[in-house]
PDB file of C-alpha atoms in Angstrom:
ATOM      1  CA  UNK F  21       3.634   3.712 -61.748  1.00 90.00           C
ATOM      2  CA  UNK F  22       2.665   5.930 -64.722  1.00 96.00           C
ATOM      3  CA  UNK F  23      -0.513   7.731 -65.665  1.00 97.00           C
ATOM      4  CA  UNK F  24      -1.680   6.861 -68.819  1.00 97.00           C
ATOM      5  CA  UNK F  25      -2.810  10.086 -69.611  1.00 97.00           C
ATOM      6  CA  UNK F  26       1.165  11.096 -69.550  1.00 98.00           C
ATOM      7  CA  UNK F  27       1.027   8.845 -72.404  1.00 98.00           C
ATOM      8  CA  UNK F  28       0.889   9.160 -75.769  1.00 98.00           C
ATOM      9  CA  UNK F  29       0.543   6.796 -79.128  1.00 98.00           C
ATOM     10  CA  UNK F  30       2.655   7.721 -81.971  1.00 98.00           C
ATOM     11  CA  UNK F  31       1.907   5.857 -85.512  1.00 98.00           C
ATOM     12  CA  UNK F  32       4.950   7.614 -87.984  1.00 96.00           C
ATOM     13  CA  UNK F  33       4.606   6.361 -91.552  1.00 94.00           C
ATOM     14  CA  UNK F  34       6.014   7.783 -95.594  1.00 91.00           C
ATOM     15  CA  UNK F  35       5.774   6.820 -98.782  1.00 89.00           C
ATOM     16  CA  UNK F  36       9.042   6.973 -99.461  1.00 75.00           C
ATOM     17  CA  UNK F  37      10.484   3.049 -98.721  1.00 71.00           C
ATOM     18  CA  UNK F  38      13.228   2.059-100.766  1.00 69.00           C
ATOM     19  CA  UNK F  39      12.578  -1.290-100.836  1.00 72.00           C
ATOM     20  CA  UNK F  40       8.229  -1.143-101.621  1.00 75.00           C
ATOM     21  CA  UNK F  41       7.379   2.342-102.543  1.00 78.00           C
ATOM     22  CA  UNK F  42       4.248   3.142-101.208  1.00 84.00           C
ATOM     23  CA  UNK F  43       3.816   0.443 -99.490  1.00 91.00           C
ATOM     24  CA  UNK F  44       1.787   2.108 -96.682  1.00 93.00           C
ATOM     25  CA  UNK F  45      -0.796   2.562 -98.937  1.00 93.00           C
ATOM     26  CA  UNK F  46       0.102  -0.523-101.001  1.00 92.00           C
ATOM     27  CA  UNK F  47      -3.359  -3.033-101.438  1.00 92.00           C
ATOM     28  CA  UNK F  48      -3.141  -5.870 -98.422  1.00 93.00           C
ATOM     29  CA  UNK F  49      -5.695  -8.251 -97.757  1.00 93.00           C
ATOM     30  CA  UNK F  50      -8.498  -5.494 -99.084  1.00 94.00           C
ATOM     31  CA  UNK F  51      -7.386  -2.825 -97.061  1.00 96.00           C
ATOM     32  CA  UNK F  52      -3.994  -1.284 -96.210  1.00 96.00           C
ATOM     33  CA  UNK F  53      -1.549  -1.351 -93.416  1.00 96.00           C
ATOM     34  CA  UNK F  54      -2.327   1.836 -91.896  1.00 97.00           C
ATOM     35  CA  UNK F  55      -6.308   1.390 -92.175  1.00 97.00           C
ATOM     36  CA  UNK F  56      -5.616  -1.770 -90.154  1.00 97.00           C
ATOM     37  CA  UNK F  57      -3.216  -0.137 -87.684  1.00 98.00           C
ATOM     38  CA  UNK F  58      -6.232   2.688 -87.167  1.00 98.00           C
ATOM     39  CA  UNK F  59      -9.066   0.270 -87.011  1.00 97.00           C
ATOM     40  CA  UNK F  60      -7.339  -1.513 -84.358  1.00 97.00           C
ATOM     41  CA  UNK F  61      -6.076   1.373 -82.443  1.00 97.00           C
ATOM     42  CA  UNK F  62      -9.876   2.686 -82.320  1.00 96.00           C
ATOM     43  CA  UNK F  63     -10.565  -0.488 -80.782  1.00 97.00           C
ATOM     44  CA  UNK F  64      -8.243   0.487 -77.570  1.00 97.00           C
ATOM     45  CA  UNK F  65      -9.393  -0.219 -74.003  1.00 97.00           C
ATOM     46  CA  UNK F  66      -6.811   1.496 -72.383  1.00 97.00           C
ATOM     47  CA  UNK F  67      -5.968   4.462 -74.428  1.00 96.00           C
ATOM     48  CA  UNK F  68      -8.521   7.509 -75.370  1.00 96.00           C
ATOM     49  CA  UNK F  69      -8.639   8.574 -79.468  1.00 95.00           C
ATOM     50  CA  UNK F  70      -7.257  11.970 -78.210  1.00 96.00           C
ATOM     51  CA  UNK F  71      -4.552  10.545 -77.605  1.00 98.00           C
ATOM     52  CA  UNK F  72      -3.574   8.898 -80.675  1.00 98.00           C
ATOM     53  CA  UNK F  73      -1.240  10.798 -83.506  1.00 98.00           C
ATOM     54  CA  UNK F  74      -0.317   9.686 -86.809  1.00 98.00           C
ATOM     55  CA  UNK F  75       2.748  11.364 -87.757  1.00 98.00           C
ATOM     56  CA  UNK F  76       2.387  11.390 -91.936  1.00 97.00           C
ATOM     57  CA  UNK F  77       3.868  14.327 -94.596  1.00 96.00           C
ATOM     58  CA  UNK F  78       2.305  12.609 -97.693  1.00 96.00           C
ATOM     59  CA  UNK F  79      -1.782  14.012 -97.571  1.00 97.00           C
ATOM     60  CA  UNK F  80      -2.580  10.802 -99.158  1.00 96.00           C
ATOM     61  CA  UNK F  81      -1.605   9.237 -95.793  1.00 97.00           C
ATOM     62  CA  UNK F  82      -3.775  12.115 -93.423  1.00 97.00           C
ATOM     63  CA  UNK F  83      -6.452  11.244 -95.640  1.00 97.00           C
ATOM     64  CA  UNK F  84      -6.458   8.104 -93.995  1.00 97.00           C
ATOM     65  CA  UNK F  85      -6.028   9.086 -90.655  1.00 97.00           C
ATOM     66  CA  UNK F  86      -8.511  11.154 -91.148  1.00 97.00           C
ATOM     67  CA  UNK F  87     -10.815   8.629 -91.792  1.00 97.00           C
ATOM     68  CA  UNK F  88     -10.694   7.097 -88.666  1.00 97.00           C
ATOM     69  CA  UNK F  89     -10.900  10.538 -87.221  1.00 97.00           C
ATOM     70  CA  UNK F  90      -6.971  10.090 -85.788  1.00 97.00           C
ATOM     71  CA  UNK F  91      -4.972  13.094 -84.835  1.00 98.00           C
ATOM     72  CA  UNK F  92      -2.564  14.129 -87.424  1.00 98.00           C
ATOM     73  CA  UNK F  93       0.611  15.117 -86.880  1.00 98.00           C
ATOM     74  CA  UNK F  94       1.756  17.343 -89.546  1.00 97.00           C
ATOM     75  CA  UNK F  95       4.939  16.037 -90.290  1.00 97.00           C
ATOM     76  CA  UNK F  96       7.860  18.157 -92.413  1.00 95.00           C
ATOM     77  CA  UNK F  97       9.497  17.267 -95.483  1.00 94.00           C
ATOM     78  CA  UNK F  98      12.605  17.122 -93.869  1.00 93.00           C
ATOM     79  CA  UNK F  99      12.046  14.708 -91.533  1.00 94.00           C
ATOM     80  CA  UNK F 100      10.008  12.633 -94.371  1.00 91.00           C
ATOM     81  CA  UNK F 101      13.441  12.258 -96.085  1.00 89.00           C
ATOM     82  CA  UNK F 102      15.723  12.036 -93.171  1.00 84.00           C
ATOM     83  CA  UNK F 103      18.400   9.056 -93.398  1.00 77.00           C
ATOM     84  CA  UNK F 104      17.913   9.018 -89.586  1.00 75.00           C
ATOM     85  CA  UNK F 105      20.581  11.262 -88.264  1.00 81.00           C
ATOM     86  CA  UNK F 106      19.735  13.442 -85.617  1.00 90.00           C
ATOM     87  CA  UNK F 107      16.738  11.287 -84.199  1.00 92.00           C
ATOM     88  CA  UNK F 108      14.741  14.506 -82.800  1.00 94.00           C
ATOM     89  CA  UNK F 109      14.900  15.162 -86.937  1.00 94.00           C
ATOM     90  CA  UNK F 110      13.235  12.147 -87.224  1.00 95.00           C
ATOM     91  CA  UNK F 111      10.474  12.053 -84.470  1.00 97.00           C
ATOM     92  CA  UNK F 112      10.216  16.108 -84.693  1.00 96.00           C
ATOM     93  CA  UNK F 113       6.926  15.501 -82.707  1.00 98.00           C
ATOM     94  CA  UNK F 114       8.820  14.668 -79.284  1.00 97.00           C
ATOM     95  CA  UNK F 115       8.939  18.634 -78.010  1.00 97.00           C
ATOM     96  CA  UNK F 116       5.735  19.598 -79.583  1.00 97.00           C
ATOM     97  CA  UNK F 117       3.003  16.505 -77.668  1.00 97.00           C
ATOM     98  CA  UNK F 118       1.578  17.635 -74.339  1.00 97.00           C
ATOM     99  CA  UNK F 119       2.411  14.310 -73.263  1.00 98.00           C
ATOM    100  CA  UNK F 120       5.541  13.251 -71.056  1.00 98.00           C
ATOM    101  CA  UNK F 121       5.852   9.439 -72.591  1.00 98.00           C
ATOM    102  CA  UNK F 122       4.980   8.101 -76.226  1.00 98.00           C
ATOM    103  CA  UNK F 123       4.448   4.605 -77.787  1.00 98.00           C
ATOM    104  CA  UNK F 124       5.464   4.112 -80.907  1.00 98.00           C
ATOM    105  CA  UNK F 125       3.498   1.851 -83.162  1.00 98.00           C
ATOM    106  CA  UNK F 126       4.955   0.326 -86.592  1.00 96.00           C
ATOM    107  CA  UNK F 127       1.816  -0.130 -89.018  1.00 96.00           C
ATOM    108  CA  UNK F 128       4.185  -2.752 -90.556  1.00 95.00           C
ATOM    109  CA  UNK F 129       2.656  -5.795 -88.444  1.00 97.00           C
ATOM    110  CA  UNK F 130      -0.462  -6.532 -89.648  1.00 97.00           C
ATOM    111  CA  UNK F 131      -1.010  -9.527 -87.871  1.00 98.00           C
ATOM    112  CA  UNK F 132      -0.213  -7.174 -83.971  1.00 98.00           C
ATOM    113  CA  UNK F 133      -3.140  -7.534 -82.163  1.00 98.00           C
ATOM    114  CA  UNK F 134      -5.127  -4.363 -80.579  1.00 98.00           C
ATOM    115  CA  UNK F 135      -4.676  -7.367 -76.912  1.00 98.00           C
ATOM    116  CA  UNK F 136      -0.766  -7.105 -77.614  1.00 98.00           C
ATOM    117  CA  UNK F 137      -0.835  -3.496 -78.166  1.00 98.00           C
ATOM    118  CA  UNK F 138      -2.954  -2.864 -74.862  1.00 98.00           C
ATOM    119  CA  UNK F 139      -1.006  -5.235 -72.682  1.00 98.00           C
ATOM    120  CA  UNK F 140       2.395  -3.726 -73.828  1.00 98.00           C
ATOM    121  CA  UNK F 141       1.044  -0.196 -72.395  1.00 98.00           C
ATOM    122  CA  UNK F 142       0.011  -1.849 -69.182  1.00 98.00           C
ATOM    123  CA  UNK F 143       3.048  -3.478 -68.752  1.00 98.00           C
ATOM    124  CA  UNK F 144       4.621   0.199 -69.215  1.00 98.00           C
ATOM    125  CA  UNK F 145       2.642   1.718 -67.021  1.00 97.00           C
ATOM    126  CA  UNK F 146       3.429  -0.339 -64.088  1.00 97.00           C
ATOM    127  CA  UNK F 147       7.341  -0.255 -64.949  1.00 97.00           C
ATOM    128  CA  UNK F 148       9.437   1.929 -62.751  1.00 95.00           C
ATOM    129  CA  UNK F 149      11.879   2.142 -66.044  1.00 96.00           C
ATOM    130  CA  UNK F 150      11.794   5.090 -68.604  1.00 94.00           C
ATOM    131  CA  UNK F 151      11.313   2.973 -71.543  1.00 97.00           C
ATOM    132  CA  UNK F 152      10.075  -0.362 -73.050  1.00 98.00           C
ATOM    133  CA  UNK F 153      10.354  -2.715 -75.782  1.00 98.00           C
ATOM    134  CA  UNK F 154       8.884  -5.509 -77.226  1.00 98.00           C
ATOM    135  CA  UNK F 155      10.850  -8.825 -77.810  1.00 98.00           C
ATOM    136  CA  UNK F 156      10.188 -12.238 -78.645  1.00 98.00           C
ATOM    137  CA  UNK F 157      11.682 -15.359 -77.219  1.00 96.00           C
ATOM    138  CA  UNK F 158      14.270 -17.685 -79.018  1.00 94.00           C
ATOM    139  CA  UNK F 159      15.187 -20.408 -77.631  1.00 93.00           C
ATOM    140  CA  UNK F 160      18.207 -21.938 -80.191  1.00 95.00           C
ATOM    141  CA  UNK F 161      21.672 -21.921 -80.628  1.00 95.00           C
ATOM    142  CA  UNK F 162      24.037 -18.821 -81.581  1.00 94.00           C
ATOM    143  CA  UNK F 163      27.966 -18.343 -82.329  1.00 95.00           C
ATOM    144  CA  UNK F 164      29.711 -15.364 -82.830  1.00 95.00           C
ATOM    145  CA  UNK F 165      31.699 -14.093 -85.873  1.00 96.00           C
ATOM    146  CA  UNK F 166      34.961 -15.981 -84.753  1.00 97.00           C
ATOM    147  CA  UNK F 167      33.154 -19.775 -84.644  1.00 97.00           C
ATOM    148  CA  UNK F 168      32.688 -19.230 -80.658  1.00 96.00           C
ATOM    149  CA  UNK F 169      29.297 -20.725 -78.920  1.00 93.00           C
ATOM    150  CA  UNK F 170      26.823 -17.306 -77.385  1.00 91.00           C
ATOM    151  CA  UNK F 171      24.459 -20.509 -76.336  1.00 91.00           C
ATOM    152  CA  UNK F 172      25.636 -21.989 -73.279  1.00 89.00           C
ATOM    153  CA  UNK F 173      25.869 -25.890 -74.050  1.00 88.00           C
ATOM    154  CA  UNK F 174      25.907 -27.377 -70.034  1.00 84.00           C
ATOM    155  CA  UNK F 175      27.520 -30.521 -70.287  1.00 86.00           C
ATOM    156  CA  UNK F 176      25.240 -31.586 -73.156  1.00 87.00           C
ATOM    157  CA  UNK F 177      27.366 -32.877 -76.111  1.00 88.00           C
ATOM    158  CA  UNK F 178      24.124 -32.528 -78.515  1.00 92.00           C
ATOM    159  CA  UNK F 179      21.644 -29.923 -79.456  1.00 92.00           C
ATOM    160  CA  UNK F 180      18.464 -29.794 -77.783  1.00 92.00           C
ATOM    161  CA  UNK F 181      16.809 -26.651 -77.471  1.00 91.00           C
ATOM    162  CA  UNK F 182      14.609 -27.769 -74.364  1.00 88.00           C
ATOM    163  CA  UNK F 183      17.311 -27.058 -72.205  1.00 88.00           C
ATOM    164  CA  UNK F 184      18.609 -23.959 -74.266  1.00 90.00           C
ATOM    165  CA  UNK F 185      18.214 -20.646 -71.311  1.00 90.00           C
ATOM    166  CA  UNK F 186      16.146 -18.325 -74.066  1.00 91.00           C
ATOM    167  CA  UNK F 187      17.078 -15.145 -74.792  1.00 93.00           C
ATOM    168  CA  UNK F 188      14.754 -12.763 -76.396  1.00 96.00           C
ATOM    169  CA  UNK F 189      14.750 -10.721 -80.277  1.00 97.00           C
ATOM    170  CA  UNK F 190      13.765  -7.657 -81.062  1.00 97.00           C
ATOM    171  CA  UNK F 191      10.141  -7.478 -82.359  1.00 98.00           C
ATOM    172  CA  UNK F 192      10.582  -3.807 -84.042  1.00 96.00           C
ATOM    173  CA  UNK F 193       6.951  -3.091 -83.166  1.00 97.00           C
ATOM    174  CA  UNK F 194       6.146  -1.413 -79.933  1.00 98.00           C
ATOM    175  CA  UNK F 195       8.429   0.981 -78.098  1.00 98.00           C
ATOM    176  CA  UNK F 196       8.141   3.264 -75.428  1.00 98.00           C
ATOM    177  CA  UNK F 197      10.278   6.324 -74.155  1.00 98.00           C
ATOM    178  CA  UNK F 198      10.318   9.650 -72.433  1.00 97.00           C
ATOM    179  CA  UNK F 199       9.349  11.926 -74.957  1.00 98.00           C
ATOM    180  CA  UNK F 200      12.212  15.037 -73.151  1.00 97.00           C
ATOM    181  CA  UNK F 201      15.220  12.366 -73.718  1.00 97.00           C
ATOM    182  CA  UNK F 202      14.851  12.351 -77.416  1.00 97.00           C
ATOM    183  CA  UNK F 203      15.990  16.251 -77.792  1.00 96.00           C
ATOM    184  CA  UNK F 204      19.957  14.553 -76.436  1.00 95.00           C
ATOM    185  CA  UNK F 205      19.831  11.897 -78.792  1.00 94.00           C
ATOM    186  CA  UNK F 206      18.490   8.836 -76.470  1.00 96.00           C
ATOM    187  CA  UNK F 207      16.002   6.905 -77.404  1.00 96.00           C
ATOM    188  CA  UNK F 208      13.825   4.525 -74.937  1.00 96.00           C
ATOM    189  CA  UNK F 209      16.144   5.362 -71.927  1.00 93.00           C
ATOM    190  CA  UNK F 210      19.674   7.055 -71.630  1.00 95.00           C
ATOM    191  CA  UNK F 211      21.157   3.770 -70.510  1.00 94.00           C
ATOM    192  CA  UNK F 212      23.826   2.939 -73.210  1.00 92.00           C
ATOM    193  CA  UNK F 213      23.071   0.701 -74.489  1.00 92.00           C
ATOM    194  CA  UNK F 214      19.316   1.165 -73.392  1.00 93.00           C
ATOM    195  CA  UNK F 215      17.762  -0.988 -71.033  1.00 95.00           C
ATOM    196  CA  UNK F 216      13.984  -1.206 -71.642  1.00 97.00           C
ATOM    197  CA  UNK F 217      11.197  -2.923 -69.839  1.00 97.00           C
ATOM    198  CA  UNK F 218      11.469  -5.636 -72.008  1.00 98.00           C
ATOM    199  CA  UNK F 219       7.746  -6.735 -72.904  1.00 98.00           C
ATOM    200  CA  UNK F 220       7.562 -10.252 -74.604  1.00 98.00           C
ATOM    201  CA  UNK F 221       5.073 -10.981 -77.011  1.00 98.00           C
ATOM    202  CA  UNK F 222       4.236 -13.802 -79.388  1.00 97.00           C
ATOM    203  CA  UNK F 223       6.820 -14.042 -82.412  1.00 97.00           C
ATOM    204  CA  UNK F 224       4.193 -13.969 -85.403  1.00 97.00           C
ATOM    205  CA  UNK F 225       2.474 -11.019 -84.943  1.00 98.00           C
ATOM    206  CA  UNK F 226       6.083  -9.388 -84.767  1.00 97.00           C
ATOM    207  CA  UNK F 227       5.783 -10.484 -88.797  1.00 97.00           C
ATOM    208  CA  UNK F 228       7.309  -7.839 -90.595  1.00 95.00           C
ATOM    209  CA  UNK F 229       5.704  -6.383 -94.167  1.00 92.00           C
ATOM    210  CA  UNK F 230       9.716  -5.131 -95.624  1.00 89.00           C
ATOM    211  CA  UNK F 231      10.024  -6.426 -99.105  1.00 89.00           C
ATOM    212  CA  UNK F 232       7.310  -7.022-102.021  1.00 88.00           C
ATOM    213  CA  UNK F 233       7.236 -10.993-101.346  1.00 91.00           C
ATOM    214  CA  UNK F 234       5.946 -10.776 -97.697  1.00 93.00           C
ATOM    215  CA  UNK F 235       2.840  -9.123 -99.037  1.00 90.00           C
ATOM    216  CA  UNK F 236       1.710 -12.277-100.232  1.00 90.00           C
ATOM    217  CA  UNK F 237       2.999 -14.475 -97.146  1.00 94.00           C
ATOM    218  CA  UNK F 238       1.634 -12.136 -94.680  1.00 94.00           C
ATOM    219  CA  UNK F 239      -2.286 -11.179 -96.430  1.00 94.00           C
ATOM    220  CA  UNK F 240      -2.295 -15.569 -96.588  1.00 94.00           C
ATOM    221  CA  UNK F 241      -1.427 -15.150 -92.106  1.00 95.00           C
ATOM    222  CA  UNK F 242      -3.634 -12.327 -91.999  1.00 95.00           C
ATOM    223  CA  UNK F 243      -6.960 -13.635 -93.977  1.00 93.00           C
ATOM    224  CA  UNK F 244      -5.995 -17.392 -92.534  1.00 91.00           C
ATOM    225  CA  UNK F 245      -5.268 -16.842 -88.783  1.00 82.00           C
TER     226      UNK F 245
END
């Protein structure tokens, strides 16, 4: 079992997105996506302010962690513009925390819950592994590239996903990892490929704000639900 004070909450945002520029600070549902992130976060009952850090290069982006009186991470230019190669380029922070695990947030799930968020650490505390991961399940049916069935069919002749085993996506939300593995390139755990606690969590608030049109779709799920 961990100690949460070992543990750390990383929130790493830019400006720079290809696909919305901006879109951190880009108007949703009469706020923005890292205001709701930080509102939320504030809300924590398992992890202290202290030890919350928004990684940000941009000082229109500190200004708003500094509104909600988070710790700011002063991030470099470099890493801003990385393409993602090496990954301690990337999350620069991961020798420089006095922390010896981290949880990284995305602030691109509005609809995450502060609940989800809390359990996720729990469930990473009490894990004897070195990271986690949040997934959703699927239960459906999958073939490879050649035509060939991943879903395992029984002896049923039809589809009918009651009886499908589920397996589980990748939210691309909440991750956890040593923070001394990153330096060597791993990222979660130095199992290849890694083998997280995998934490599963309910597939809409994995909802992903990537492209301009789910803007609209997801302020409607976030003023609505």
């Amino acid at each position: 079992m961990k100690d949460i004070n070992d543990i750390c909450i990383v929130v790493q945002a830019r400006l720079g997105s290809q696909r919305v520029p901006g879109k951190m600070l880009k108007s949703f549902a009469g706020s923005t996506l890292v205001d709701i992130l930080f509102k939320k976060l504030n809300q924590s009952t398992v992890i202290s302010q202290n030890q919350i850090y928004f990684s940000a290069y941009e000082q229109e982006l500190k200004d708003v962690a500094n509104k909600h009186s988070i710790n700011i991470f002063d991030r470099s230019k470099q890493s801003a513009f990385s393409e993602g190669n090496p990954l301690s380029e990337i999350y620069e922070w991961h020798n420089k925390l006095p922390f010896k695990y981290t949880v990284l947030i995305s602030a691109c799930n509005p609809l995450l819950k502060i609940e989800t968020i809390d359990n996720f650490i729990k469930s990473f505390i009490k894990s004897d592994k070195e990271g986690g991961f949040a997934v959703f399940e699927k239960k459906t049916y999958y073939w490879d590239q050649t035509g060939n069935p991943i879903t395992n069919w029984g002896n049923s002749r039809i589809m009918n996903t009651k009886f499908v085993e589920p397996i589980y996506e990748a939210a691309h939300c909440l991750y956890a990892s040593r923070l001394d593995i990153i330096k060597d390139g791993f990222w979660m755990d130095t199992n290849l490929p890694p083998k997280p606690e995998l934490f599963i969590m309910d597939e809409l608030e994995a909802f992903d704000i990537d492209y301009e049109w789910q803007f609209k779709i997801g302020e409607q799920l976030y003023e609505n639900l």
